[in-house]
Amino acid sequence: MLLPPEGVVSGFGRPGATDMQVESAVSLKPYNTFGLPAVAQTLVRIASDADVRRVVDDPTFGRAPKFVLGGGSNIVLTRDMPQVVLKVEVRGMRLVEERPDAWIVEAGAGEDWHALVAWTLAQGWPGLENLALIPGTVGAAPVQNIGAYGLELQDRFESLDAVDLVTGRSVTLHPQICAFGYRDSVFKHSLAGRSVITRVRFRLPRPWRPVLGYLDIERKMTETGTAAPSAQQLFDWVCAIRRAKLPDPALIGNAGSFFKNPLVTPEQCRDIIGRDPTVVHYPLPDGTIKLAAGWMIDACGWKGKSVGQAGVYEKQALVLVNRGGAIGSEVMTLARAIQESVYGRFGIRLEPEPVVV
Ligand SMILES: Cc1cc2nc3c(=O)[nH]c(=O)nc-3n(C[C@H](O)[C@H](O)[C@H](O)COP(=O)(O)OP(=O)(O)OC[C@H]3O[C@@H](n4cnc5c(N)ncnc54)[C@H](O)[C@@H]3O)c2cc1C
């Protein structure tokens, strides 16, 4: 049980709540940013570790298969869900420690990610600004080690609390156990579907240093003649760049980048350059090379194309969109057709980024 936090606090837990909040036959359409139709037979709202334990100990739900749902911005729903859906709504954000070299901030897994980024900045604890405007919840951020504009969650991660869905035990996990990688973590492998993340702690380094070097950010620096942007400036730029490039899920259903950018060896890259010398690629410090999946999809002529009501976004080929009334199977048929044509032309298998349910 979390002790009443000290310092800057915004409402942890659900004081006095003891009953499980169980709902039946719940439409998940409003709970996924793609706006895909699916019905959850049972949905339980999780506001604390104790709520998870109640589900685990429950004679009806304890042994039933479960699916953990955050903001639904990284999932593709292809069918109704017989699993018990655990909708994570653990709240609260607070400063837990002020160290000479870092601010340690904790947030409930159900908090909105962007709200956390904006709140930490407003409190004078910068460090998350490059990750502004990524949809979804705090608790899902470690699952795929969210990243954008030269920063990944793992660069600011301290630890997290999770409850095991088999034993009901609460554990604190540190970076080594989380095994973060490119859009990857232990929560996509040995702990997939095994635990509910309830709180995440972040280490925001002091003194703050901007994370620069990303092309779009460099462009903003040149345009504005700013050599040393503040954290607020970076936050504003990232928000503006994202708004110009990505469809707002409130207006056009989508799950962000639909495919991961493939990582290849220099030999593989030479082979692909042999097929198309204009292929967009970025050498990484570890010697591998990142290929721009969006560029490859565009090169195969997919931009603006559709299968049923599922389409490829006109402004960014990496994003698949719901043109209105799409169903999950249309999205997946489109995704498979894209994978086949990219494989046929470049010999590369694109891997979907969202979780297909
Ligand atoms: C417009 C748009 C732009 C995006 N841009 C980016 C980007 O720049 N970078 C990036 O990395 N991602 C991006 N995404 C993807 C998405 O925002 C992130 O993956 C986000 O972290 C998903 O959060 P969520 O709460 O919506 O997770 P959900 O979609 O609800 O769940 C995703 C996965 O995490 C699991 N999960 C969720 N919550 C928990 C929990 N508390 N405990 C255990 N498991 C959990 C679910 O079971 C599921 O497997 C974008 C998405 C959209 C729609």
CSV table of N, CA and C and ligand atoms in Angstrom, one decimal, residues 31 33 67-75 88 109 133-149 183 187 195-198 242 246-249 254-257 353 355, ligand 1:
chain,number,residue,atom,x,y,z
A,31,TYR,N,-12.3,3.0,-26.2
A,31,TYR,CA,-11.1,2.7,-25.4
A,31,TYR,C,-9.9,2.3,-26.3
A,33,THR,N,-7.5,3.9,-29.7
A,33,THR,CA,-7.4,5.2,-30.5
A,33,THR,C,-7.6,4.9,-32.0
A,67,PHE,N,-6.4,-9.4,-20.0
A,67,PHE,CA,-5.7,-8.5,-20.9
A,67,PHE,C,-5.7,-7.1,-20.2
A,68,VAL,N,-4.4,-6.6,-20.1
A,68,VAL,CA,-4.2,-5.3,-19.4
A,68,VAL,C,-4.4,-4.2,-20.5
A,69,LEU,N,-5.3,-3.2,-20.2
A,69,LEU,CA,-5.5,-2.1,-21.1
A,69,LEU,C,-5.2,-0.8,-20.5
A,70,GLY,N,-4.4,0.0,-21.2
A,70,GLY,CA,-4.1,1.3,-20.8
A,70,GLY,C,-5.0,2.3,-21.6
A,71,GLY,N,-4.4,3.1,-22.4
A,71,GLY,CA,-5.1,4.1,-23.2
A,71,GLY,C,-5.6,3.5,-24.5
A,72,GLY,N,-5.2,2.3,-24.8
A,72,GLY,CA,-5.6,1.7,-26.1
A,72,GLY,C,-5.0,2.4,-27.3
A,73,SER,N,-3.8,3.0,-27.2
A,73,SER,CA,-3.2,3.7,-28.3
A,73,SER,C,-2.1,2.8,-29.1
A,74,ASN,N,-1.9,1.6,-28.6
A,74,ASN,CA,-0.9,0.8,-29.2
A,74,ASN,C,-1.5,-0.6,-29.4
A,75,ILE,N,-2.8,-0.7,-29.7
A,75,ILE,CA,-3.4,-2.1,-29.9
A,75,ILE,C,-4.2,-2.0,-31.2
A,88,VAL,N,-6.4,-0.1,-16.5
A,88,VAL,CA,-5.6,0.4,-15.5
A,88,VAL,C,-5.9,1.9,-15.3
A,109,ALA,N,0.1,4.4,-12.9
A,109,ALA,CA,0.1,3.8,-14.3
A,109,ALA,C,-1.0,4.3,-15.2
A,133,LEU,N,3.5,14.6,-26.0
A,133,LEU,CA,2.3,14.3,-26.9
A,133,LEU,C,2.3,12.8,-27.4
A,134,ILE,N,3.0,11.9,-26.8
A,134,ILE,CA,2.8,10.5,-27.1
A,134,ILE,C,1.6,10.1,-26.4
A,135,PRO,N,0.6,9.6,-27.2
A,135,PRO,CA,-0.7,9.2,-26.5
A,135,PRO,C,-0.5,8.0,-25.5
A,136,GLY,N,-1.5,7.8,-24.7
A,136,GLY,CA,-1.4,6.6,-23.8
A,136,GLY,C,-1.1,6.9,-22.4
A,137,THR,N,-1.0,5.8,-21.6
A,137,THR,CA,-0.8,5.9,-20.2
A,137,THR,C,0.7,5.8,-19.8
A,138,VAL,N,0.9,6.2,-18.5
A,138,VAL,CA,2.3,6.1,-17.9
A,138,VAL,C,2.6,4.6,-17.8
A,139,GLY,N,1.7,3.7,-17.5
A,139,GLY,CA,2.0,2.3,-17.2
A,139,GLY,C,2.3,1.5,-18.5
A,140,ALA,N,1.9,2.0,-19.6
A,140,ALA,CA,2.2,1.3,-20.9
A,140,ALA,C,3.6,1.8,-21.4
A,141,ALA,N,4.0,2.9,-20.9
A,141,ALA,CA,5.3,3.5,-21.5
A,141,ALA,C,6.5,2.5,-21.4
A,142,PRO,N,6.7,1.8,-20.3
A,142,PRO,CA,7.8,0.9,-20.3
A,142,PRO,C,7.6,-0.4,-21.1
A,143,VAL,N,6.3,-0.7,-21.4
A,143,VAL,CA,6.0,-2.0,-22.1
A,143,VAL,C,6.8,-1.9,-23.5
A,144,GLN,N,6.7,-0.8,-24.2
A,144,GLN,CA,7.4,-0.8,-25.5
A,144,GLN,C,8.5,0.2,-25.4
A,145,ASN,N,8.9,0.6,-24.2
A,145,ASN,CA,10.0,1.6,-24.1
A,145,ASN,C,9.8,2.7,-25.1
A,146,ILE,N,8.8,3.5,-24.9
A,146,ILE,CA,8.4,4.5,-25.8
A,146,ILE,C,9.6,5.4,-26.2
A,147,GLY,N,9.6,5.9,-27.4
A,147,GLY,CA,10.7,6.8,-27.8
A,147,GLY,C,10.3,7.8,-28.8
A,148,ALA,N,11.0,8.9,-28.9
A,148,ALA,CA,10.8,9.9,-29.9
A,148,ALA,C,11.8,11.0,-29.8
A,149,TYR,N,12.2,11.5,-31.0
A,149,TYR,CA,13.1,12.7,-31.0
A,149,TYR,C,14.4,12.5,-30.2
A,183,ARG,N,11.7,-0.3,-28.9
A,183,ARG,CA,10.3,-0.6,-28.7
A,183,ARG,C,10.1,-1.9,-28.1
A,187,PHE,N,8.3,-6.9,-20.8
A,187,PHE,CA,6.8,-7.0,-20.8
A,187,PHE,C,6.2,-7.5,-22.1
A,195,SER,N,1.9,-9.4,-15.8
A,195,SER,CA,1.8,-8.5,-14.7
A,195,SER,C,1.2,-7.2,-15.1
A,196,VAL,N,0.7,-6.5,-14.0
A,196,VAL,CA,0.0,-5.2,-14.2
A,196,VAL,C,1.0,-4.1,-13.6
A,197,ILE,N,1.5,-3.3,-14.4
A,197,ILE,CA,2.4,-2.2,-13.9
A,197,ILE,C,1.4,-1.2,-13.3
A,198,THR,N,1.7,-0.8,-12.0
A,198,THR,CA,0.8,0.1,-11.3
A,198,THR,C,1.4,1.5,-11.1
A,242,ARG,N,4.9,17.2,-34.1
A,242,ARG,CA,4.0,16.0,-34.0
A,242,ARG,C,2.7,16.3,-34.6
A,246,LEU,N,1.5,13.9,-37.6
A,246,LEU,CA,0.7,12.7,-37.2
A,246,LEU,C,-0.8,13.0,-37.1
A,247,PRO,N,-1.6,12.1,-37.5
A,247,PRO,CA,-3.1,12.3,-37.3
A,247,PRO,C,-3.5,12.3,-35.9
A,248,ASP,N,-4.3,13.2,-35.5
A,248,ASP,CA,-4.9,13.3,-34.1
A,248,ASP,C,-5.9,12.2,-34.0
A,249,PRO,N,-5.7,11.2,-33.1
A,249,PRO,CA,-6.6,10.1,-32.9
A,249,PRO,C,-8.0,10.5,-32.6
A,254,ASN,N,-6.2,5.9,-35.3
A,254,ASN,CA,-4.9,5.3,-35.7
A,254,ASN,C,-4.1,4.9,-34.4
A,255,ALA,N,-3.0,4.1,-34.6
A,255,ALA,CA,-2.2,3.7,-33.5
A,255,ALA,C,-0.8,4.2,-33.6
A,256,GLY,N,-0.6,5.3,-34.2
A,256,GLY,CA,0.8,5.8,-34.4
A,256,GLY,C,1.5,5.0,-35.5
A,257,SER,N,2.8,4.9,-35.4
A,257,SER,CA,3.6,4.2,-36.3
A,257,SER,C,3.1,2.7,-36.3
A,353,GLU,N,4.2,-2.7,-34.9
A,353,GLU,CA,4.6,-2.1,-33.6
A,353,GLU,C,3.4,-2.3,-32.6
A,355,VAL,N,0.2,-4.0,-30.5
A,355,VAL,CA,-0.1,-5.4,-30.1
A,355,VAL,C,-1.5,-5.7,-30.8
B,1,LIG,C1,-0.8,9.3,-32.8
B,1,LIG,C2,0.1,8.3,-32.1
B,1,LIG,C3,1.4,8.6,-32.0
B,1,LIG,C4,2.3,7.7,-31.3
B,1,LIG,N1,3.6,8.1,-31.2
B,1,LIG,C5,4.5,7.2,-30.6
B,1,LIG,C6,5.9,7.6,-30.4
B,1,LIG,O1,6.3,8.7,-30.9
B,1,LIG,N2,6.7,6.7,-29.8
B,1,LIG,C7,6.2,5.6,-29.3
B,1,LIG,O2,7.0,4.8,-28.7
B,1,LIG,N3,4.9,5.2,-29.3
B,1,LIG,C8,4.0,6.0,-30.0
B,1,LIG,N4,2.7,5.7,-30.1
B,1,LIG,C9,2.2,4.4,-29.5
B,1,LIG,C10,1.6,4.5,-28.1
B,1,LIG,O3,1.3,5.9,-27.9
B,1,LIG,C11,2.5,4.0,-27.0
B,1,LIG,O4,2.9,2.7,-27.3
B,1,LIG,C12,1.9,4.1,-25.6
B,1,LIG,O5,2.8,3.8,-24.6
B,1,LIG,C13,0.7,3.1,-25.5
B,1,LIG,O6,0.0,3.4,-24.3
B,1,LIG,P1,-1.4,2.9,-24.0
B,1,LIG,O7,-1.7,3.3,-22.5
B,1,LIG,O8,-2.4,3.5,-25.0
B,1,LIG,O9,-1.2,1.3,-24.1
B,1,LIG,P2,-2.3,0.3,-24.7
B,1,LIG,O10,-2.4,0.5,-26.1
B,1,LIG,O11,-3.5,0.3,-23.8
B,1,LIG,O12,-1.5,-1.1,-24.4
B,1,LIG,C14,-0.3,-1.4,-25.1
B,1,LIG,C15,0.3,-2.6,-24.5
B,1,LIG,O13,0.8,-2.4,-23.2
B,1,LIG,C16,0.1,-3.3,-22.3
B,1,LIG,N5,-0.1,-2.4,-21.1
B,1,LIG,C17,-0.8,-1.3,-21.0
B,1,LIG,N6,-0.9,-0.8,-19.8
B,1,LIG,C18,-0.2,-1.7,-19.0
B,1,LIG,C19,0.1,-1.8,-17.6
B,1,LIG,N7,-0.3,-0.8,-16.8
B,1,LIG,N8,0.8,-2.9,-17.2
B,1,LIG,C20,1.1,-3.8,-18.0
B,1,LIG,N9,0.9,-3.8,-19.4
B,1,LIG,C21,0.2,-2.8,-19.8
B,1,LIG,C22,-1.1,-3.7,-23.0
B,1,LIG,O14,-1.5,-5.0,-22.5
B,1,LIG,C23,-0.6,-3.8,-24.4
B,1,LIG,O15,0.1,-5.0,-24.6
B,1,LIG,C24,1.8,6.5,-30.8
B,1,LIG,C25,0.4,6.2,-30.9
B,1,LIG,C26,-0.4,7.1,-31.5
B,1,LIG,C27,-1.9,6.8,-31.6
